[in-house]
Amino acid sequence: MRNTYINYLLFLAFFLFIPTIYHAQEGNPDRLKGEIQRLEKLSGGRVGVGIIHLESGKEFFYNKDVIFPMASTYKIPVAVKMLQLVEAGELRLDSMVTIGEKDIHPGSGTISRLLNDPGLAISALNLMELMMLISDNSATDLCMKLAEGPDVINEMLRKYGIKDLSVDRPTVALIANYLGIDLMADEEMSMDEMMKKLEDIDEKEQEAAMAKFSEDPRDQSSPYAMAKLLEKLWDGEMLNKENTELLLDIMLRCETGENRLKGVLPPGTALAHKTGTIGGTTNDVGIIYLPEEAGHVVVVVFVKDSEKEIPQREKSIAHIARAAYDYFLFHP
């Protein structure tokens, strides 16, 4: 009888202890939130974070619905729409696109720095690669035309239930507006014309335009919307298998942002991502490939209104990415 009673107590204790063990193995979202709050101070601005473990569906968001300027991260939906048109037979990736004088725009990239002679022809695929790999702005604005423009891109996003993410201007208009130049989204402007316009804008006007840039509702996204876009891309909801793999492969070869999401990840960690930078905004969004079959994690980090130098913002982004990496590696 005594042995039966002892066995009963041991049995009861074991099952009472199981939830404690399970909870200890679970990630602690409050601790993750606290770490992000600490790193937000390091960024010198406001931070938005979206994290989704793609295999389990577990999610974490910080400033989930706050709107942030996307900068060049908005090039992801541009590429998605281009590939949808390829699948529909309305665009060929091997079609050649001639670059005119007004197609050469300021910003990062090869075309504006090296290939500034009008008349050059580049394939649609090469333009998309220049847009995604090195964030070439001239290539981006040509890709946006190939994708049939902002209205068509936004229509696609709404079709897939992605709200609070809007692509509204080519990069030439976005940069011009940031610098205080009144340029509409459908207007053309060469680099020389932009430089001449800048000469007519005084310093105070330019500072005022830059200061209110993050309040402009155009070309912005919430962390939630961008994270969901990447999740739907990974799941094959937006593109067929071949084109999903093509776009992810290009993003895996992204050459910008070495000190952002991948900054303090273990060497050799695969990351399919896209960066974005303008003024007080510094972003990086992508998918981290975890080791040991632990799965894949969408990580979106937006920083806006920062008064600190870019390296400081990048350090914040890098450590947030590492926190997400560790969180789901050890608690998948």
Coordinates of N, CA and C in Angstrom, one line a residue, residues 101-256:
E101 N 18.6 58.9 -71.8 CA 19.2 59.9 -70.9 C 18.4 60.1 -69.6
K102 N 17.1 60.2 -69.7 CA 16.3 60.4 -68.5 C 16.1 59.2 -67.6
D103 N 16.7 58.0 -68.1 CA 16.6 56.8 -67.3 C 17.8 56.7 -66.3
I104 N 18.8 57.6 -66.5 CA 19.9 57.5 -65.6 C 19.7 58.4 -64.4
H105 N 19.5 57.7 -63.2 CA 19.1 58.4 -62.0 C 20.1 58.4 -60.9
P106 N 20.1 59.3 -60.0 CA 21.0 59.3 -58.9 C 20.8 58.2 -57.9
G107 N 21.8 57.8 -57.1 CA 21.7 56.8 -56.1 C 22.6 55.7 -56.3
S108 N 22.6 54.7 -55.4 CA 23.6 53.6 -55.5 C 23.4 52.8 -56.8
G109 N 24.5 52.3 -57.4 CA 24.3 51.5 -58.5 C 25.4 51.6 -59.6
T110 N 25.4 50.7 -60.5 CA 26.4 50.6 -61.6 C 26.0 51.5 -62.7
I111 N 24.7 51.6 -63.1 CA 24.3 52.3 -64.3 C 24.7 53.8 -64.1
S112 N 24.3 54.4 -63.0 CA 24.6 55.8 -62.9 C 26.1 56.2 -62.8
R113 N 26.9 55.2 -62.2 CA 28.3 55.5 -62.0 C 29.2 55.2 -63.2
L114 N 28.8 54.1 -63.9 CA 29.7 53.5 -64.9 C 29.1 53.5 -66.3
L115 N 27.8 53.3 -66.4 CA 27.2 53.1 -67.7 C 26.3 54.3 -68.0
N116 N 26.9 55.5 -68.0 CA 26.0 56.7 -68.1 C 25.9 57.2 -69.6
D117 N 26.1 56.3 -70.5 CA 25.9 56.7 -71.9 C 24.6 56.2 -72.4
P118 N 23.7 57.1 -72.8 CA 22.4 56.7 -73.3 C 22.5 55.8 -74.5
G119 N 21.6 54.8 -74.6 CA 21.6 53.9 -75.8 C 22.0 52.5 -75.4
L120 N 22.5 52.3 -74.1 CA 22.8 51.0 -73.6 C 21.6 50.2 -73.5
A121 N 21.7 48.9 -73.8 CA 20.5 48.0 -73.7 C 20.9 46.9 -72.7
I122 N 20.0 46.6 -71.7 CA 20.2 45.6 -70.7 C 19.0 44.7 -70.6
S123 N 19.1 43.4 -70.4 CA 18.0 42.5 -70.3 C 17.1 42.8 -69.0
A124 N 15.9 42.4 -69.0 CA 15.0 42.6 -67.9 C 15.5 41.9 -66.7
L125 N 16.1 40.7 -66.9 CA 16.7 39.9 -65.8 C 17.9 40.7 -65.2
N126 N 18.7 41.2 -66.0 CA 19.9 41.9 -65.5 C 19.5 43.2 -64.8
L127 N 18.5 43.8 -65.2 CA 18.0 45.0 -64.5 C 17.4 44.6 -63.1
M128 N 16.7 43.5 -63.1 CA 16.2 43.1 -61.8 C 17.3 42.7 -60.8
E129 N 18.4 42.1 -61.4 CA 19.5 41.7 -60.5 C 20.2 42.9 -60.0
L130 N 20.4 43.9 -60.9 CA 21.1 45.2 -60.5 C 20.2 45.9 -59.4
M131 N 18.9 45.8 -59.5 CA 18.0 46.4 -58.6 C 18.1 45.7 -57.2
M132 N 18.2 44.4 -57.2 CA 18.2 43.7 -55.9 C 19.6 43.4 -55.4
L133 N 20.6 43.2 -56.2 CA 21.9 42.9 -55.7 C 22.6 44.1 -55.2
I134 N 22.6 45.2 -55.9 CA 23.4 46.4 -55.5 C 22.5 47.6 -55.3
S135 N 21.2 47.4 -55.4 CA 20.2 48.5 -55.2 C 20.3 49.6 -56.2
D136 N 20.6 49.3 -57.5 CA 20.8 50.3 -58.5 C 19.4 51.0 -58.7
N137 N 19.5 52.3 -58.6 CA 18.2 53.1 -58.7 C 17.7 53.3 -60.1
S138 N 18.7 53.4 -61.0 CA 18.3 53.6 -62.5 C 17.6 52.3 -62.9
A139 N 18.2 51.1 -62.5 CA 17.6 49.8 -62.9 C 16.2 49.7 -62.2
T140 N 16.1 50.2 -61.0 CA 14.8 50.0 -60.3 C 13.7 50.8 -61.0
D141 N 14.0 52.0 -61.4 CA 12.9 52.8 -62.1 C 12.5 52.1 -63.4
L142 N 13.5 51.5 -64.1 CA 13.1 50.8 -65.3 C 12.3 49.5 -65.0
C143 N 12.7 48.9 -63.9 CA 11.9 47.7 -63.5 C 10.5 48.1 -63.1
M144 N 10.4 49.2 -62.4 CA 9.0 49.6 -62.0 C 8.1 49.9 -63.3
K145 N 8.7 50.4 -64.3 CA 8.0 50.5 -65.6 C 7.6 49.2 -66.2
L146 N 8.6 48.2 -66.1 CA 8.3 46.9 -66.6 C 7.2 46.2 -65.8
A147 N 7.1 46.5 -64.5 CA 6.1 46.0 -63.6 C 4.8 46.7 -63.7
E148 N 4.7 47.6 -64.7 CA 3.5 48.4 -65.0 C 3.1 49.4 -64.0
G149 N 4.0 49.8 -63.2 CA 3.8 51.0 -62.3 C 3.3 50.7 -60.9
P150 N 3.3 51.8 -60.1 CA 2.9 51.6 -58.7 C 1.5 51.1 -58.5
D151 N 0.5 51.6 -59.3 CA -0.9 51.2 -59.1 C -1.0 49.7 -59.2
V152 N -0.4 49.2 -60.2 CA -0.5 47.7 -60.5 C 0.2 46.9 -59.4
I153 N 1.3 47.4 -58.9 CA 2.0 46.8 -57.8 C 1.2 46.8 -56.6
N154 N 0.6 47.9 -56.3 CA -0.3 48.0 -55.0 C -1.5 47.1 -55.2
E155 N -2.1 47.0 -56.4 CA -3.2 46.2 -56.6 C -2.9 44.7 -56.3
M156 N -1.7 44.3 -56.7 CA -1.2 43.0 -56.4 C -1.1 42.7 -54.9
L157 N -0.5 43.7 -54.2 CA -0.4 43.6 -52.8 C -1.7 43.4 -52.1
R158 N -2.7 44.2 -52.5 CA -4.0 44.1 -51.8 C -4.7 42.7 -52.2
K159 N -4.4 42.2 -53.4 CA -4.9 40.9 -53.8 C -4.5 39.8 -52.8
Y160 N -3.3 40.0 -52.3 CA -2.8 39.0 -51.3 C -3.0 39.4 -49.9
G161 N -3.8 40.4 -49.7 CA -4.2 40.8 -48.3 C -3.1 41.6 -47.6
I162 N -2.2 42.1 -48.3 CA -1.1 42.9 -47.7 C -1.5 44.4 -47.7
K163 N -1.8 44.8 -46.5 CA -2.1 46.2 -46.3 C -1.0 47.0 -45.6
D164 N -1.1 48.3 -45.5 CA 0.0 49.1 -44.9 C 1.3 48.9 -45.5
L165 N 1.3 48.6 -46.8 CA 2.6 48.6 -47.6 C 2.2 49.2 -48.9
S166 N 2.8 50.3 -49.3 CA 2.4 51.0 -50.5 C 3.7 51.4 -51.3
V167 N 3.7 51.1 -52.6 CA 4.8 51.5 -53.5 C 4.1 52.6 -54.3
D168 N 4.7 53.8 -54.2 CA 4.0 55.0 -54.8 C 4.9 55.8 -55.8
R169 N 6.2 55.8 -55.7 CA 7.0 56.6 -56.6 C 8.3 55.8 -57.1
P170 N 8.7 56.2 -58.3 CA 10.0 55.7 -58.7 C 11.1 56.3 -57.8
T171 N 12.3 55.7 -57.7 CA 13.3 56.3 -56.9 C 13.7 57.7 -57.2
V172 N 13.6 58.1 -58.5 CA 14.0 59.4 -58.8 C 13.1 60.5 -58.2
A173 N 11.8 60.2 -58.1 CA 10.8 61.1 -57.5 C 11.0 61.0 -55.9
L174 N 11.2 59.8 -55.4 CA 11.4 59.7 -54.0 C 12.6 60.5 -53.5
I175 N 13.7 60.3 -54.2 CA 14.9 61.1 -53.8 C 14.7 62.6 -54.0
A176 N 14.1 62.9 -55.1 CA 13.9 64.4 -55.4 C 13.0 65.0 -54.3
N177 N 11.9 64.3 -53.9 CA 11.1 64.8 -52.9 C 11.8 64.9 -51.5
Y178 N 12.6 64.0 -51.2 CA 13.4 64.0 -50.0 C 14.3 65.2 -50.0
L179 N 14.9 65.6 -51.1 CA 15.8 66.7 -51.2 C 15.1 68.1 -51.4
G180 N 13.7 68.0 -51.4 CA 13.0 69.3 -51.5 C 12.6 69.6 -52.9
I181 N 12.8 68.8 -53.9 CA 12.4 69.0 -55.3 C 11.0 68.5 -55.5
D182 N 10.1 69.4 -56.1 CA 8.7 69.0 -56.3 C 8.6 68.3 -57.6
L183 N 8.7 67.0 -57.5 CA 8.7 66.1 -58.7 C 7.6 65.1 -58.5
M184 N 6.6 65.0 -59.5 CA 5.5 64.0 -59.4 C 6.0 62.6 -59.8
A185 N 5.3 61.6 -59.3 CA 5.7 60.2 -59.5 C 5.8 59.9 -61.0
D186 N 5.0 60.5 -61.8 CA 4.9 60.2 -63.3 C 5.8 61.1 -64.1
E187 N 6.6 62.0 -63.5 CA 7.4 62.9 -64.2 C 8.8 62.3 -64.5
E188 N 9.4 62.7 -65.6 CA 10.8 62.2 -65.9 C 11.7 63.3 -65.5
M189 N 12.9 62.9 -65.1 CA 14.0 63.9 -64.8 C 15.3 63.2 -64.8
S190 N 16.2 63.8 -65.6 CA 17.6 63.2 -65.7 C 18.4 63.7 -64.5
M191 N 19.5 63.0 -64.4 CA 20.4 63.4 -63.2 C 20.9 64.8 -63.3
D192 N 21.2 65.3 -64.6 CA 21.7 66.6 -64.7 C 20.6 67.6 -64.4
E193 N 19.4 67.3 -64.7 CA 18.3 68.2 -64.4 C 18.1 68.3 -62.9
M194 N 18.2 67.1 -62.2 CA 18.1 67.1 -60.8 C 19.2 68.0 -60.1
M195 N 20.4 67.9 -60.6 CA 21.5 68.7 -60.0 C 21.2 70.2 -60.2
K196 N 20.7 70.6 -61.3 CA 20.3 72.0 -61.6 C 19.2 72.5 -60.7
K197 N 18.2 71.6 -60.5 CA 17.1 71.9 -59.5 C 17.6 72.1 -58.1
L198 N 18.6 71.3 -57.7 CA 19.1 71.4 -56.4 C 19.8 72.7 -56.1
E199 N 20.4 73.3 -57.1 CA 21.0 74.6 -57.0 C 20.1 75.7 -56.6
D200 N 18.8 75.5 -57.0 CA 17.8 76.6 -56.7 C 17.1 76.4 -55.3
I201 N 17.4 75.4 -54.6 CA 16.8 75.1 -53.3 C 17.8 75.5 -52.2
D202 N 17.3 76.4 -51.3 CA 18.2 76.8 -50.3 C 18.3 75.8 -49.2
E203 N 19.2 75.9 -48.3 CA 19.5 74.9 -47.3 C 18.3 74.7 -46.3
K204 N 17.6 75.8 -46.0 CA 16.5 75.6 -45.0 C 15.3 74.9 -45.7
E205 N 15.1 75.1 -46.9 CA 14.0 74.4 -47.7 C 14.4 72.9 -47.7
Q206 N 15.6 72.6 -48.0 CA 16.1 71.2 -48.0 C 16.0 70.5 -46.7
E207 N 16.4 71.2 -45.6 CA 16.3 70.6 -44.3 C 14.9 70.4 -43.9
A208 N 14.0 71.3 -44.3 CA 12.5 71.1 -44.0 C 12.0 69.9 -44.7
A209 N 12.3 69.7 -45.9 CA 11.9 68.5 -46.7 C 12.4 67.2 -46.1
M210 N 13.6 67.2 -45.7 CA 14.2 66.0 -45.1 C 13.6 65.7 -43.8
A211 N 13.3 66.7 -43.0 CA 12.7 66.5 -41.7 C 11.3 65.9 -41.7
K212 N 10.5 66.2 -42.7 CA 9.2 65.7 -42.8 C 9.0 64.5 -43.7
F213 N 10.2 63.9 -44.1 CA 10.2 62.8 -45.0 C 9.5 61.6 -44.4
S214 N 9.8 61.3 -43.2 CA 9.2 60.0 -42.6 C 7.7 60.2 -42.3
E215 N 7.2 61.4 -42.4 CA 5.8 61.6 -42.2 C 5.0 61.4 -43.5
D216 N 5.7 61.4 -44.6 CA 5.0 61.2 -45.9 C 4.5 59.8 -46.0
P217 N 3.2 59.6 -46.2 CA 2.5 58.3 -46.2 C 2.9 57.4 -47.4
R218 N 3.6 58.0 -48.4 CA 4.0 57.3 -49.6 C 5.2 56.4 -49.4
D219 N 5.2 55.2 -50.0 CA 6.4 54.3 -50.0 C 6.8 53.9 -48.6
Q220 N 5.7 53.6 -47.8 CA 6.0 53.2 -46.4 C 5.3 51.8 -46.2
S221 N 5.8 51.2 -45.1 CA 5.2 49.9 -44.7 C 5.3 49.7 -43.2
S222 N 4.4 48.9 -42.7 CA 4.5 48.5 -41.3 C 5.4 47.2 -41.3
P223 N 6.0 47.0 -40.1 CA 6.8 45.7 -40.0 C 6.0 44.5 -40.3
Y224 N 4.7 44.5 -39.9 CA 3.8 43.4 -40.1 C 3.6 43.1 -41.6
A225 N 3.3 44.2 -42.3 CA 3.0 44.0 -43.8 C 4.3 43.5 -44.5
M226 N 5.4 44.0 -44.2 CA 6.6 43.5 -44.9 C 7.0 42.1 -44.5
A227 N 6.8 41.7 -43.3 CA 7.0 40.4 -42.8 C 6.1 39.4 -43.5
K228 N 4.8 39.8 -43.7 CA 3.8 39.0 -44.3 C 4.1 38.8 -45.8
L229 N 4.6 39.9 -46.4 CA 5.0 39.8 -47.8 C 6.1 38.7 -48.0
L230 N 7.1 38.7 -47.2 CA 8.2 37.8 -47.2 C 7.7 36.3 -46.9
E231 N 6.8 36.2 -46.0 CA 6.2 34.9 -45.7 C 5.4 34.4 -46.9
K232 N 4.6 35.2 -47.5 CA 3.9 34.7 -48.7 C 4.8 34.4 -49.9
L233 N 5.9 35.2 -50.0 CA 6.8 34.8 -51.0 C 7.4 33.5 -50.8
W234 N 7.9 33.2 -49.6 CA 8.5 31.9 -49.2 C 7.5 30.8 -49.4
D235 N 6.3 31.0 -49.0 CA 5.3 29.9 -49.1 C 4.8 29.6 -50.5
G236 N 5.3 30.4 -51.5 CA 4.9 30.1 -52.9 C 3.5 30.6 -53.2
E237 N 3.0 31.5 -52.4 CA 1.6 32.1 -52.7 C 1.7 33.1 -53.9
M238 N 2.8 33.7 -54.1 CA 2.9 34.9 -55.0 C 3.5 34.5 -56.3
L239 N 4.4 33.5 -56.3 CA 5.1 33.1 -57.5 C 5.1 31.6 -57.6
N240 N 5.3 31.0 -58.8 CA 5.5 29.6 -58.9 C 6.9 29.2 -58.3
K241 N 7.1 27.9 -58.2 CA 8.4 27.4 -57.6 C 9.6 27.9 -58.3
E242 N 9.6 27.9 -59.6 CA 10.8 28.4 -60.3 C 11.2 29.8 -60.0
N243 N 10.1 30.7 -60.1 CA 10.4 32.1 -59.9 C 10.6 32.5 -58.4
T244 N 10.0 31.7 -57.5 CA 10.2 31.9 -56.1 C 11.7 31.6 -55.8
E245 N 12.2 30.5 -56.4 CA 13.6 30.2 -56.2 C 14.5 31.2 -56.8
L246 N 14.1 31.7 -58.0 CA 15.0 32.7 -58.7 C 15.1 33.9 -57.8
L247 N 14.0 34.5 -57.3 CA 14.1 35.7 -56.5 C 14.8 35.5 -55.2
L248 N 14.6 34.4 -54.6 CA 15.3 34.1 -53.3 C 16.8 33.9 -53.6
D249 N 17.1 33.3 -54.7 CA 18.6 33.2 -55.0 C 19.2 34.5 -55.2
I250 N 18.5 35.4 -55.9 CA 19.1 36.8 -56.1 C 19.2 37.5 -54.7
M251 N 18.2 37.3 -53.9 CA 18.3 38.0 -52.5 C 19.4 37.3 -51.7
L252 N 19.7 36.1 -51.9 CA 20.8 35.4 -51.2 C 22.1 36.0 -51.6
R253 N 22.2 36.6 -52.8 CA 23.4 37.1 -53.3 C 23.5 38.6 -53.1
C254 N 22.6 39.2 -52.4 CA 22.6 40.7 -52.1 C 23.9 41.1 -51.6
E255 N 24.5 42.2 -52.2 CA 25.8 42.7 -51.9 C 25.8 43.8 -50.9
T256 N 24.7 44.4 -50.5 CA 24.6 45.5 -49.6 C 24.3 45.0 -48.2

